[in-house]
XYZ file of C-alpha atoms in Angstrom:
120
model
C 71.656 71.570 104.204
C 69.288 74.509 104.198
C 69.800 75.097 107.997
C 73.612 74.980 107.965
C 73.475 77.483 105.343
C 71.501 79.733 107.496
C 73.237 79.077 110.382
C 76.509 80.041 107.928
C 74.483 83.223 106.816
C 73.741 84.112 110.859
C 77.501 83.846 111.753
C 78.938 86.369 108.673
C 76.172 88.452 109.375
C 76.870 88.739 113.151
C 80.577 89.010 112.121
C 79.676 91.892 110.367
C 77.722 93.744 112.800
C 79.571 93.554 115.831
C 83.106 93.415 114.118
C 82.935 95.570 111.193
C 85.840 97.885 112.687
C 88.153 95.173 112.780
C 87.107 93.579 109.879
C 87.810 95.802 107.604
C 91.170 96.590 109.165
C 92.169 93.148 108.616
C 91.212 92.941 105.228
C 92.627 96.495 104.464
C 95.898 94.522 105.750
C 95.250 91.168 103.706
C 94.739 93.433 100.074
C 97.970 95.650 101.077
C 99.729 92.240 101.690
C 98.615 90.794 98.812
C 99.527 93.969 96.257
C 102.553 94.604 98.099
C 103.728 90.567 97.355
C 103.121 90.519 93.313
C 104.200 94.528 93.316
C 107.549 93.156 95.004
C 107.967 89.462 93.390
C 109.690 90.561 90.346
C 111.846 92.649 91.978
C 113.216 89.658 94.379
C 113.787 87.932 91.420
C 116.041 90.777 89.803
C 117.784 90.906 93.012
C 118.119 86.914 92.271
C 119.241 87.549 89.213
C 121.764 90.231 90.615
C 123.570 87.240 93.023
C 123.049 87.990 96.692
C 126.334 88.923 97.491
C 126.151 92.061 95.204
C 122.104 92.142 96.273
C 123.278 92.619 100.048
C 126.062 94.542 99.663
C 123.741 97.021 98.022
C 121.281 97.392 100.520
C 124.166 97.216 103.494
C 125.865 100.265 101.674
C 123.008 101.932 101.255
C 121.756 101.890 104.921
C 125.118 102.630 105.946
C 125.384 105.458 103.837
C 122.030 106.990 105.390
C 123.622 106.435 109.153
C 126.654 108.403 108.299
C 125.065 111.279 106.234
C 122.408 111.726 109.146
C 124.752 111.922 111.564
C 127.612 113.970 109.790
C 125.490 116.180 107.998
C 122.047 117.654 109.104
C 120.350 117.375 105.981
C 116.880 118.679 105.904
C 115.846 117.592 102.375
C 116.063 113.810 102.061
C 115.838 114.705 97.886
C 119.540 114.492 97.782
C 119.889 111.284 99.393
C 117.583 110.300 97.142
C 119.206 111.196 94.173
C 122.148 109.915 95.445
C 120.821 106.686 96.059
C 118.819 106.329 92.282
C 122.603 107.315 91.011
C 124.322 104.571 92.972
C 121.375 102.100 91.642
C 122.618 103.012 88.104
C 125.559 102.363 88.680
C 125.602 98.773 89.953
C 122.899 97.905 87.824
C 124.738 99.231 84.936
C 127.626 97.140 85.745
C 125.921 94.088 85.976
C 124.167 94.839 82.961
C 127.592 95.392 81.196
C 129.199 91.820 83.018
C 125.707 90.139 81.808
C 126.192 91.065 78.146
C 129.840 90.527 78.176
C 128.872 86.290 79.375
C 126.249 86.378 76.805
C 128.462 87.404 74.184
C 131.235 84.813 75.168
C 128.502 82.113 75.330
C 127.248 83.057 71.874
C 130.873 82.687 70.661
C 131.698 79.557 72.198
C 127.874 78.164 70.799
C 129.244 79.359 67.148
C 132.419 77.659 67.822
C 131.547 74.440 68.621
C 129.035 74.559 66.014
C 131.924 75.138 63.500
C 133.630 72.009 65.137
C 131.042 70.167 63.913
C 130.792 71.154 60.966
C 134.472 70.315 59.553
């Protein structure tokens, strides 16, 4: 047991001399991969929660929208596409918020109304 753990010891510490360069590149890449998954995972699941259709529809205007303003305009600061983009977020999000507590109102009333079904 001993010698395998030396032998284990020999290997990381040769791995660490001769590669340290790449080494830490890749594990540089593994941490950013790794924050960049949980930073993103709830945001997949709002887009989830936002249906795909609407999710992709988003993202296709939005990269259309950059082509055509790029090419029509020659805008130096990108600050207004920016703005422009946060604004059109708003909006959709907005609107689904507004559709999303519209169904939870109607399922609230139709939970009170079979509950007063039962009740007579």
């Amino acid at each position: 047991m001993n010698s395998i753990a030396d032998q284990l010891y020999q290997f990381v510490d040769y791995i660490l001399i001769a590669f340290r360069t790449e080494l830490f590149i890749v594990l540089y890449a593994f941490i950013f991969l790794i924050v960049c998954y949980y930073f993103l995972y709830p945001f997949v699941q709002l887009f989830i929660a936002w249906e795909w259709k609407t999710f992709l529809a988003f993202f296709i205007s939005i990269i259309f929208m950059l082509l055509v303003f790029q090419n029509i305009f020659s805008i130096q600061e990108t600050k207004i596409l920016l703005i422009a983009i946060i604004v059109f977020s708003f909006f959709i999000g907005g609107k689904k918020g507004i559709q999303w507590f519209k169904y939870q109102r109607k399922k609230k009333r139709l939970k009170s109304m079979s509950y007063r079904k039962r009740a007579h």
